N, CA, C and O of each residue as an XYZ file, in Angstrom:
648
protein
N       0.831     -1.198      0.000
C       0.000      0.000      0.000
C       0.870      1.254      0.000
O       0.543      2.223     -0.685
N       1.946      1.256      0.737
C       2.845      2.399      0.747
C       3.523      2.575     -0.596
O       3.752      3.697     -1.048
N       3.847      1.447     -1.236
C       4.525      1.524     -2.519
C       3.641      2.181     -3.572
O       4.123      2.997     -4.358
N       2.342      1.836     -3.599
C       1.448      2.401     -4.616
C       1.200      3.886     -4.369
O       1.115      4.661     -5.322
N       1.083      4.292     -3.117
C       0.865      5.710     -2.840
C       2.117      6.521     -3.152
O       2.005      7.651     -3.627
N       3.299      5.979     -2.900
C       4.518      6.716     -3.229
C       4.708      6.785     -4.744
O       5.207      7.786     -5.258
N       4.318      5.740     -5.456
C       4.390      5.762     -6.915
C       3.411      6.787     -7.464
O       3.712      7.498     -8.422
N       2.226      6.856     -6.842
C       1.222      7.838     -7.250
C       1.709      9.262     -6.974
O       1.521     10.155     -7.799
N       2.335      9.472     -5.814
C       2.883     10.786     -5.474
C       3.984     11.186     -6.455
O       4.087     12.348     -6.848
N       4.809     10.202     -6.849
C       5.892     10.474     -7.790
C       5.317     10.896     -9.142
O       5.845     11.809     -9.777
N       4.250     10.249     -9.584
C       3.623     10.596    -10.853
C       3.056     12.009    -10.800
O       3.223     12.779    -11.746
N       2.383     12.358     -9.697
C       1.847     13.701     -9.529
C       2.988     14.713     -9.525
O       2.898     15.764    -10.160
N       4.046     14.395     -8.815
C       5.203     15.267     -8.751
C       5.847     15.430    -10.131
O       6.238     16.533    -10.514
N       5.953     14.335    -10.867
C       6.511     14.383    -12.221
C       5.638     15.233    -13.136
O       6.146     16.016    -13.939
N       4.317     15.075    -13.012
C       3.391     15.866    -13.821
C       3.503     17.353    -13.493
O       3.506     18.198    -14.388
N       3.595     17.658    -12.212
C       3.730     19.052    -11.788
C       5.016     19.652    -12.333
O       5.028     20.791    -12.801
N       6.094     18.889    -12.274
C       7.372     19.373    -12.788
C       7.318     19.553    -14.301
O       7.874     20.515    -14.831
N       6.661     18.647    -14.992
C       6.533     18.757    -16.448
C       5.713     19.992    -16.821
O       6.027     20.681    -17.792
N       4.671     20.266    -16.052
C       3.858     21.462    -16.290
C       4.688     22.724    -16.031
O       4.638     23.673    -16.813
N       5.444     22.731    -14.943
C       6.320     23.877    -14.649
C       7.329     24.081    -15.775
O       7.553     25.205    -16.225
N       7.931     22.986    -16.221
C       8.913     23.073    -17.306
C       8.291     23.665    -18.565
O       8.900     24.491    -19.244
N       7.085     23.237    -18.862
C       6.383     23.751    -20.041
C       6.128     25.252    -19.910
O       6.322     26.009    -20.861
N       5.695     25.667    -18.731
C       5.436     27.091    -18.489
C       6.727     27.898    -18.567
O       6.750     28.981    -19.153
N       7.786     27.381    -17.987
C       9.073     28.094    -18.013
C       9.620     28.219    -19.432
O      10.217     29.237    -19.781
N       9.417     27.191    -20.245
C       9.861     27.280    -21.648
C       9.156     28.438    -22.354
O       9.772     29.170    -23.130
N       7.876     28.596    -22.082
C       7.129     29.700    -22.691
C       7.611     31.048    -22.160
O       7.784     32.000    -22.922
N       7.822     31.119    -20.857
C       8.209     32.387    -20.233
C       9.642     32.807    -20.546
O       9.968     33.991    -20.462
N      10.493     31.864    -20.900
C      11.867     32.253    -21.233
C      11.953     32.872    -22.619
O      12.903     33.598    -22.911
N      10.982     32.599    -23.474
C      10.990     33.188    -24.814
C      10.576     34.654    -24.780
O      11.178     35.497    -25.445
N       9.534     34.949    -23.991
C       9.029     36.311    -23.859
C       8.058     36.356    -22.687
O       7.640     35.321    -22.166
N       7.705     37.576    -22.281
C       6.683     37.735    -21.239
C       5.338     37.247    -21.794
O       5.057     37.394    -22.984
N       4.535     36.678    -20.934
C       3.181     36.260    -21.291
C       2.211     36.793    -20.243
O       2.547     36.880    -19.061
N       1.012     37.147    -20.681
C      -0.034     37.488    -19.722
C      -0.545     36.186    -19.104
O      -0.344     35.104    -19.657
N      -1.194     36.303    -17.978
C      -1.772     35.125    -17.321
C      -2.754     34.436    -18.264
O      -2.783     33.210    -18.365
N      -3.559     35.249    -18.954
C      -4.556     34.744    -19.902
C      -3.883     33.918    -21.008
O      -4.311     32.802    -21.302
N      -2.842     34.467    -21.609
C      -2.118     33.776    -22.687
C      -1.508     32.470    -22.191
O      -1.642     31.426    -22.830
N      -0.839     32.541    -21.051
C      -0.180     31.367    -20.505
C      -1.197     30.264    -20.214
O      -0.956     29.093    -20.508
N      -2.332     30.649    -19.637
C      -3.386     29.671    -19.354
C      -3.846     29.011    -20.645
O      -3.956     27.787    -20.717
N      -4.116     29.828    -21.673
C      -4.586     29.288    -22.951
C      -3.589     28.299    -23.546
O      -3.969     27.215    -23.988
N      -2.314     28.679    -23.555
C      -1.298     27.828    -24.171
C      -1.115     26.519    -23.418
O      -0.961     25.465    -24.035
N      -1.129     26.575    -22.103
C      -0.919     25.362    -21.312
C      -2.123     24.426    -21.398
O      -1.957     23.210    -21.495
N      -3.320     24.978    -21.364
C      -4.522     24.149    -21.487
C      -4.575     23.521    -22.883
O      -4.980     22.369    -23.038
N      -4.166     24.281    -23.884
C      -4.141     23.768    -25.261
C      -3.171     22.596    -25.391
O      -3.379     21.701    -26.211
N      -2.112     22.603    -24.582
C      -1.140     21.503    -24.602
C      -1.667     20.265    -23.880
O      -1.018     19.220    -23.887
N      -2.844     20.378    -23.256
C      -3.460     19.215    -22.631
C      -3.410     19.184    -21.113
O      -3.827     18.196    -20.509
N      -2.915     20.228    -20.485
C      -2.870     20.272    -19.025
C      -4.249     20.635    -18.498
O      -4.990     21.378    -19.141
N      -4.593     20.106    -17.321
C      -5.905     20.378    -16.733
C      -5.992     21.839    -16.289
O      -5.000     22.435    -15.868
N      -7.178     22.395    -16.389
C      -7.397     23.790    -15.995
C      -7.062     24.024    -14.533
O      -6.511     25.066    -14.176
N      -7.395     23.052    -13.683
C      -7.132     23.200    -12.247
C      -5.625     23.233    -11.979
O      -5.153     24.060    -11.199
N      -4.878     22.349    -12.615
C      -3.423     22.313    -12.411
C      -2.782     23.590    -12.953
O      -1.855     24.130    -12.349
N      -3.276     24.068    -14.085
C      -2.737     25.291    -14.682
C      -3.027     26.483    -13.780
O      -2.152     27.318    -13.552
N      -4.253     26.566    -13.266
C      -4.612     27.678    -12.384
C      -3.720     27.697    -11.146
O      -3.251     28.755    -10.725
N      -3.493     26.531    -10.574
C      -2.632     26.435     -9.392
C      -1.202     26.874     -9.736
O      -0.571     27.600     -8.967
N      -0.702     26.434    -10.881
C       0.654     26.813    -11.298
C       0.740     28.320    -11.564
O       1.722     28.959    -11.185
N      -0.268     28.882    -12.205
C      -0.259     30.319    -12.493
C      -0.227     31.143    -11.212
O       0.452     32.167    -11.144
N      -0.962     30.697    -10.200
C      -0.915     31.379     -8.901
C       0.495     31.321     -8.321
O       0.996     32.318     -7.801
N       1.133     30.161     -8.408
C       2.488     29.997     -7.896
C       3.474     30.865     -8.685
O       4.325     31.530     -8.093
N       3.363     30.862    -10.013
C       4.254     31.670    -10.848
C       4.139     33.157    -10.515
O       5.139     33.873    -10.471
N       2.910     33.611    -10.283
C       2.710     35.019     -9.933
C       3.316     35.321     -8.561
O       3.995     36.332     -8.384
N       3.066     34.443     -7.601
C       3.578     34.650     -6.242
C       5.108     34.665     -6.220
O       5.708     35.397     -5.433
N       5.735     33.869     -7.071
C       7.198     33.784     -7.115
C       7.813     34.857     -8.022
O       9.034     34.996     -8.084
N       6.964     35.610     -8.723
C       7.471     36.677     -9.575
C       7.886     36.243    -10.973
O       8.503     37.017    -11.704
N       7.556     35.024    -11.350
C       7.920     34.543    -12.686
C       6.977     35.069    -13.759
O       7.379     35.258    -14.907
N       5.729     35.304    -13.389
C       4.742     35.818    -14.330
C       4.113     37.052    -13.723
O       3.733     37.060    -12.552
N       4.004     38.112    -14.543
C       3.415     39.357    -14.069
C       2.662     40.029    -15.212
O       3.240     40.326    -16.258
N       1.380     40.263    -15.006
C       0.614     40.983    -16.025
C       1.112     42.414    -16.163
O       1.052     42.985    -17.252
N       1.602     43.000    -15.077
C       2.130     44.363    -15.135
C       3.373     44.425    -16.025
O       3.500     45.308    -16.873
N       4.277     43.481    -15.819
C       5.495     43.428    -16.625
C       5.148     43.153    -18.092
O       5.725     43.749    -19.000
N       4.197     42.240    -18.305
C       3.768     41.940    -19.667
C       3.184     43.181    -20.327
O       3.509     43.481    -21.476
N       2.327     43.905    -19.614
C       1.688     45.096    -20.183
C       2.737     46.135    -20.571
O       2.637     46.752    -21.632
N       3.735     46.331    -19.723
C       4.806     47.291    -20.044
C       5.547     46.879    -21.310
O       5.818     47.709    -22.178
N       5.867     45.612    -21.408
C       6.582     45.098    -22.577
C       5.721     45.196    -23.829
O       6.192     45.611    -24.888
N       4.461     44.813    -23.700
C       3.530     44.834    -24.828
C       3.342     46.257    -25.359
O       3.429     46.493    -26.564
N       3.087     47.194    -24.459
C       2.876     48.589    -24.862
C       4.132     49.143    -25.514
O       4.054     49.817    -26.542
N       5.264     48.872    -24.938
C       6.536     49.354    -25.511
C       6.725     48.829    -26.939
O       7.106     49.583    -27.834
N       6.459     47.533    -27.148
C       6.589     46.940    -28.484
C       5.621     47.573    -29.476
O       5.997     47.868    -30.610
N       4.395     47.779    -29.059
C       3.386     48.343    -29.960
C       3.683     49.804    -30.287
O       3.432     50.254    -31.404
N       4.210     50.536    -29.327
C       4.604     51.918    -29.601
C       5.747     51.950    -30.613
O       5.772     52.801    -31.502
N       6.675     51.035    -30.477
C       7.795     50.970    -31.423
C       7.317     50.601    -32.831
O       7.947     50.976    -33.820
N       6.212     49.873    -32.917
C       5.647     49.500    -34.213
C       4.823     50.624    -34.827
O       4.338     50.492    -35.951
N       4.659     51.724    -34.105
C       3.929     52.865    -34.635
C       2.422     52.761    -34.510
O       1.694     53.418    -35.254
N       1.945     51.952    -33.588
C       0.507     51.799    -33.421
C      -0.054     52.880    -32.514
O       0.640     53.421    -31.653
N      -1.325     53.179    -32.730
C      -2.024     54.176    -31.943
C      -2.655     53.594    -30.695
O      -2.721     52.377    -30.520
N      -3.116     54.482    -29.833
C      -3.680     54.115    -28.538
C      -4.846     53.143    -28.653
O      -4.908     52.160    -27.914
N      -5.767     53.405    -29.569
C      -6.964     52.571    -29.676
C      -6.615     51.116    -30.005
O      -7.194     50.190    -29.438
N      -5.682     50.927    -30.909
C      -5.293     49.574    -31.307
C      -4.527     48.876    -30.186
O      -4.725     47.684    -29.949
N      -3.664     49.599    -29.504
C      -2.892     49.014    -28.405
C      -3.830     48.524    -27.308
O      -3.698     47.399    -26.825
N      -4.768     49.364    -26.923
C      -5.704     49.000    -25.852
C      -6.570     47.814    -26.286
O      -6.785     46.885    -25.507
N      -7.062     47.843    -27.513
C      -7.918     46.760    -27.997
C      -7.172     45.429    -28.029
O      -7.697     44.410    -27.580
N      -5.965     45.435    -28.553
C      -5.200     44.185    -28.621
C      -4.857     43.658    -27.239
O      -4.966     42.458    -26.989
N      -4.451     44.525    -26.355
C      -4.057     44.087    -25.010
C      -5.240     43.505    -24.245
O      -5.101     42.495    -23.555
N      -6.390     44.133    -24.367
C      -7.541     43.671    -23.589
C      -8.229     42.473    -24.242
O      -8.582     41.517    -23.552
N      -8.419     42.509    -25.536
C      -9.189     41.465    -26.208
C      -8.366     40.224    -26.531
O      -8.854     39.105    -26.374
N      -7.135     40.403    -26.975
C      -6.330     39.258    -27.391
C      -5.424     38.731    -26.291
O      -5.122     37.538    -26.262
N      -4.985     39.596    -25.387
C      -4.015     39.192    -24.375
C      -4.599     39.114    -22.978
O      -3.919     38.669    -22.053
N      -5.853     39.539    -22.802
C      -6.534     39.393    -21.519
C      -6.036     40.311    -20.416
O      -6.161     39.981    -19.237
N      -5.479     41.448    -20.774
C      -4.976     42.395    -19.780
C      -6.093     43.377    -19.426
O      -6.845     43.809    -20.299
N      -6.197     43.723    -18.162
C      -7.219     44.672    -17.710
C      -6.997     46.034    -18.369
O      -5.868     46.513    -18.472
N      -8.080     46.638    -18.807
C      -8.011     47.934    -19.479
C      -7.318     48.981    -18.598
O      -6.523     49.783    -19.085
N      -7.628     48.963    -17.303
C      -7.039     49.925    -16.376
C      -5.513     49.800    -16.342
O      -4.807     50.804    -16.251
N      -5.015     48.579    -16.415
C      -3.577     48.342    -16.393
C      -2.924     48.895    -17.665
O      -1.879     49.543    -17.600
N      -3.540     48.640    -18.811
C      -3.001     49.142    -20.086
C      -3.021     50.669    -20.087
O      -2.051     51.305    -20.501
N      -4.116     51.252    -19.628
C      -4.226     52.713    -19.575
C      -3.164     53.304    -18.645
O      -2.588     54.350    -18.945
N      -2.907     52.639    -17.525
C      -1.894     53.125    -16.589
C      -0.498     53.083    -17.213
O       0.292     54.010    -17.030
N      -0.198     52.022    -17.940
C       1.106     51.913    -18.603
C       1.231     52.983    -19.686
O       2.290     53.594    -19.828
N       0.164     53.216    -20.450
C       0.194     54.257    -21.478
C       0.377     55.640    -20.850
O       1.105     56.481    -21.377
N      -0.284     55.861    -19.735
C      -0.136     57.141    -19.024
C       1.304     57.331    -18.557
O       1.845     58.435    -18.610
N       1.903     56.262    -18.109
C       3.283     56.294    -17.644
C       4.240     56.606    -18.804
O       5.212     57.341    -18.630
N       3.963     56.051    -19.971
C       4.818     56.264    -21.156
C       4.668     57.680    -21.725
O       5.616     58.221    -22.294
N       3.500     58.270    -21.577
C       3.177     59.610    -22.061
C       3.549     59.854    -23.530
O       4.260     60.810    -23.838
N       3.069     58.991    -24.433
C       3.390     59.229    -25.845
C       2.643     60.443    -26.390
O       1.534     60.746    -25.948
N       3.247     61.127    -27.340
C       2.601     62.238    -28.035
C       1.882     61.628    -29.232
O       2.485     61.373    -30.275
N       0.580     61.398    -29.061
C      -0.185     60.668    -30.071
C      -0.245     61.414    -31.402
O      -0.198     60.791    -32.463
N      -0.344     62.708    -31.356
C      -0.426     63.460    -32.608
C       0.872     63.327    -33.412
O       0.829     63.132    -34.626
N       2.008     63.430    -32.749
C       3.273     63.294    -33.487
C       3.461     61.857    -33.973
O       4.056     61.633    -35.027
N       2.968     60.902    -33.226
C       3.044     59.505    -33.665
C       2.143     59.278    -34.876
O       2.505     58.543    -35.795
N       0.987     59.900    -34.873
C       0.075     59.818    -36.012
C       0.727     60.465    -37.236
O       0.677     59.924    -38.341
N       1.332     61.621    -37.022
C       2.029     62.336    -38.101
C       3.145     61.464    -38.683
O       3.311     61.390    -39.900
N       3.907     60.808    -37.807
C       5.009     59.946    -38.250
C       4.492     58.752    -39.045
O       5.091     58.370    -40.050
N       3.381     58.160    -38.600
C       2.794     57.028    -39.327
C       2.322     57.472    -40.708
O       2.514     56.764    -41.696
N       1.704     58.648    -40.766
C       1.247     59.176    -42.048
C       2.431     59.439    -42.971
O       2.414     59.067    -44.144
N       3.447     60.079    -42.430
C       4.613     60.427    -43.236
C       5.320     59.178    -43.754
O       5.776     59.154    -44.897
N       5.414     58.161    -42.938
C       6.078     56.927    -43.347
C       5.356     56.276    -44.525
O       5.991     55.733    -45.428
N       4.034     56.335    -44.507
C       3.239     55.683    -45.553
C       3.023     56.586    -46.765
O       3.107     56.127    -47.904
N       2.747     57.861    -46.527
C       2.314     58.745    -47.620
C       3.247     59.920    -47.910
O       3.045     60.637    -48.890
N       4.254     60.124    -47.081
C       5.137     61.269    -47.267
C       4.512     62.537    -46.699
O       3.579     62.480    -45.899
N       5.044     63.687    -47.129
C       4.583     64.974    -46.597
C       3.506     65.643    -47.444
O       3.029     66.719    -47.081
N       3.117     65.050    -48.540
C       2.152     65.698    -49.425
C       0.727     65.585    -48.884
O       0.363     64.618    -48.215
N      -0.054     66.599    -49.195
C      -1.469     66.597    -48.808
C      -2.242     65.690    -49.762
O      -1.822     65.492    -50.902
N      -3.360     65.141    -49.312
C      -4.186     64.325    -50.220
C      -4.690     65.180    -51.387
O      -5.064     66.338    -51.206
N      -4.692     64.593    -52.576
C      -5.082     65.329    -53.781
C      -6.592     65.438    -53.943
O      -7.088     66.419    -54.496
N      -7.320     64.441    -53.468
C      -8.774     64.449    -53.619
C      -9.421     63.735    -52.433
O      -8.721     63.248    -51.545
N     -10.741     63.673    -52.416
C     -11.487     63.054    -51.308
C     -11.191     61.560    -51.189
O     -11.130     61.010    -50.089
N     -11.011     60.923    -52.328
C     -10.736     59.487    -52.311
C      -9.400     59.207    -51.604
O      -9.310     58.302    -50.774
N      -8.391     59.974    -51.933
C      -7.077     59.807    -51.307
C      -7.129     60.209    -49.827
O      -6.479     59.587    -48.987
N      -7.900     61.245    -49.519
C      -8.069     61.684    -48.133
C      -8.705     60.553    -47.314
O      -8.254     60.254    -46.208
N      -9.753     59.927    -47.862
C     -10.452     58.838    -47.166
C      -9.524     57.632    -46.973
O      -9.571     56.966    -45.939
N      -8.689     57.361    -47.967
C      -7.739     56.259    -47.863
C      -6.769     56.493    -46.705
O      -6.447     55.565    -45.962
N      -6.314     57.714    -46.558
C      -5.377     58.041    -45.485
C      -6.056     57.951    -44.113
O      -5.464     57.476    -43.143
N      -7.291     58.410    -44.054
C      -8.041     58.310    -42.797
C      -8.202     56.848    -42.395
O      -7.961     56.489    -41.242
N      -8.607     56.006    -43.339
C      -8.772     54.573    -43.037
C      -7.472     53.950    -42.562
O      -7.463     53.176    -41.605
N      -6.378     54.283    -43.226
C      -5.074     53.737    -42.837
C      -4.730     54.114    -41.392
O      -4.333     53.260    -40.599
N      -4.881     55.370    -41.065
C      -4.538     55.831    -39.721
C      -5.495     55.269    -38.670
O      -5.093     55.018    -37.534
N      -6.758     55.071    -39.047
C      -7.701     54.431    -38.121
C      -7.276     52.987    -37.858
O      -7.330     52.517    -36.722
N      -6.858     52.293    -38.904
C      -6.413     50.906    -38.733
C      -5.161     50.823    -37.868
O      -4.943     49.816    -37.194
N      -4.344     51.857    -37.879
C      -3.155     51.899    -37.030
C      -3.522     52.190    -35.576
O      -2.692     52.021    -34.682
N      -4.772     52.630    -35.332
C      -5.238     52.822    -33.960
C      -5.276     54.260    -33.483
O      -5.328     54.506    -32.278
N      -5.252     55.226    -34.412
C      -5.324     56.628    -34.021
C      -6.774     57.087    -34.040
O      -7.579     56.593    -34.830
N      -7.107     58.041    -33.161
C      -8.493     58.507    -33.101
C      -8.730     59.642    -34.093
O      -7.791     60.166    -34.692
N      -9.975     60.006    -34.255
C     -10.360     61.010    -35.238
C      -9.703     62.363    -35.020
O      -9.285     63.005    -35.984
N      -9.604     62.808    -33.777
C      -8.983     64.106    -33.497
C      -7.536     64.138    -33.988
O      -7.101     65.109    -34.607
N      -6.807     63.077    -33.706
C      -5.397     63.020    -34.124
C      -5.284     62.986    -35.648
O      -4.461     63.689    -36.235
N      -6.107     62.174    -36.272
C      -6.064     62.016    -37.732
C      -6.413     63.327    -38.426
O      -5.696     63.768    -39.324
N      -7.518     63.950    -38.009
C      -7.961     65.177    -38.679
C      -6.983     66.316    -38.440
O      -6.806     67.169    -39.310
N      -6.342     66.345    -37.271
C      -5.350     67.375    -37.007
C      -4.147     67.213    -37.951
O      -3.652     68.197    -38.500
N      -3.690     65.988    -38.132
C      -2.542     65.729    -39.004
C      -2.895     66.041    -40.454
O      -2.124     66.697    -41.154
N      -4.041     65.581    -40.902
C      -4.422     65.864    -42.294
C      -4.690     67.359    -42.499
O      -4.417     67.905    -43.568
N      -5.223     68.011    -41.467
C      -5.451     69.446    -41.551
C      -4.145     70.237    -41.678
O      -4.072     71.235    -42.394
N      -3.119     69.765    -40.965
C      -1.808     70.414    -41.056
C      -1.265     70.334    -42.477
O      -0.643     71.280    -42.960
N      -1.494     69.220    -43.139
C      -0.976     69.023    -44.499
C      -1.707     69.886    -45.518
O      -1.121     70.306    -46.516
N      -2.988     70.151    -45.267
C      -3.786     70.935    -46.216
C      -3.510     72.416    -46.132
O      -3.881     73.169    -47.032
N      -2.856     72.853    -45.052
C      -2.556     74.292    -44.895
C      -1.398     74.730    -45.720
O      -1.030     75.904    -45.693
């Protein structure tokens, strides 16, 4: 009876270690949000309960942090030239980060959205003003897809028309 329970404990211990190893492999490549890590581990076939327990342990030990992930994510998206709306949408909808956390990180970064919008426009279209309504609409759509709001877009296009 002792032999079977110790063998069972060893199997549980081996499974726990294998789950930890899997999580660490993911975390060594890049930061992950709790939501992402949960999805990836469950997709690999680990039980939701075991994953939840491991995620709590990883957070308590400082191996996984949504705050650290949000900082890294926002920094990467800013470097890619994306606007506030797209950054917030991707972080909350695809990565499972709380909107308040993303907003706090953006506030901390204090990007100048208008100059970023101007830079995105210039990179794609140069310094010339749109020649007609069709070209103007194309530029608006492009900047909206990059995640800039209407005020920023219209200000940049207005500057070009002057």
